[in-house]
C-alpha cells in the first residue's frame, strides 16, 4: 500500500467542491451581530478541495478500515455480529427517518407504537416488568440503573453507599458506580471463574446498595451459584444489577429476571444487531422489576386506550437521561431484528454463538494456556503466558493476526488473566471462517517458536507498522499544523 496524503495536503487555493445558491435573505455584517471576541481575525484553515478529491480520499480511507462487512471481528465482550441490511432499510423509511423530535404526539403514533412494542419485547426477553429506551449506550444504561437503585433506597429512608463489583467486571461498572455517587468494593473470583460466594458474604452489609454482575461473565463463564448470590444480596437489603453486555449467550434460554436480578441494561448495538463501533450511535435500554418502575427516567412511553403517550407526571422519576427519547434509528433496527428473529430465532442465536465459542476454544486450547477449562458460553479467554515466556507478548500476536485479515480479539482483559486473549465469534460466522481463524493462530503459535521476530515486528501488511501506542495515547497529534506528513 502507498502512503496517503492528509486531506489538507491535497488543498489547492480556489478549488471548490460545492456551489452554494445565492443568499436569499439580507446579508448581515458579523461585526454587528456578534461580539468581537467571537470573530475570527483570519479565515479558518480548511482544505480547499474538489468533490472528487473528497470522495476518493475518504473512500480510500474507509477501505483501510476493518469492519463486520469486510471480515471476522472476534472482539471479546463486544459482540461484533453481522448487521442485517434489511434493518438499515427499515430505519431509512421516510416516516421514521424524517421525523422531527418536537412533533406533536398525535403525529408520531407509529413511532411511539414501535417503541412501546420494543419495550414490551425487551421486557419479555429479560424477565423484567418495565423498560426505558432512553439511555444511549451501555455505560449510560448502567448509570441510569444505578441512579434508580439510589433513588429507591433513599425513598425507603436508607442511605446505602456501596456497590459490589466482581474482579472480572467490565471497566464501565466501577466507573458508572462512582459517577452515581457510590463507593466501589471488589469481590474476587473463585477457582472456577465465578464470584467467590464466601468473599461476597464478607463484604455484604447494611451499606450495600447493589451487586453489579455480568452473566455469563467476561471470562465467558455462567455464574453457577447465581441463585445463591441473589439470595445473599437480597437478604442484605441490596439489589442485583445485570450488565447485559453478554446477553447474546442466553437469549431465549435464560432471563435475568428469573435469576433474581432487579435491574438490567441491554446493549441493542451488540445483542440486537445494530451497527456499533467508533463511538456510536448505540442504545442501552434499562429494564426493571415492578417495584422500581416509579423511578424510571421520564417521560415514560405507555399505552393509554388506543393511543401511545409520553407520561411526564412521575414524581419519583430520576428525570430525563437523554435529549428527546434515545437514538430512535437504533431502536428501529433492533425492533426489526427482534421481529425477524422471533423467540425461536433468538434461541438459535445463543445456541450458535455458544457452539462457535466452544468449538474455537477446544481447537485453540492445545496452542495456548486455557485458565478455565469448563464449558464456556458466547466467548472464552486464553492466555499467552506460554508465549510470553518465549519472548513474545499477547500484543505481538494480536498485531500479527492482522496480517491474516482478521481483527484482533480483545487483549489484556479481563485483568485477572495474565496475557489475556478474549475471543467472541458470535453466531454469524461460518465454519470455514472459524477454521481459517484457527489456522492463523496455529501458524502464529508456531512462528513464536521458529521466527519470534516476525511476530514481534508485526503487522507487515498494513499502511503503518508498529505504532508507539503509549506516545499516541499520551501525546496525540489531533490537528493540522501545516507541516507535511511523513
Tab-separated table of C-alpha atoms in Angstrom, residues 44 56 241 262 345 352 357 466:
chain	number	residue	atom	x	y	z
A	44	UNK	CA	-10.286	29.041	9.151
A	56	UNK	CA	-11.790	9.472	-3.275
A	241	UNK	CA	-27.901	-5.327	38.728
A	262	UNK	CA	-33.821	-6.411	39.769
A	345	UNK	CA	-34.634	-17.340	16.206
A	352	UNK	CA	-24.921	-20.951	17.606
A	357	UNK	CA	-17.151	-20.213	21.030
A	466	UNK	CA	4.006	-0.961	14.826
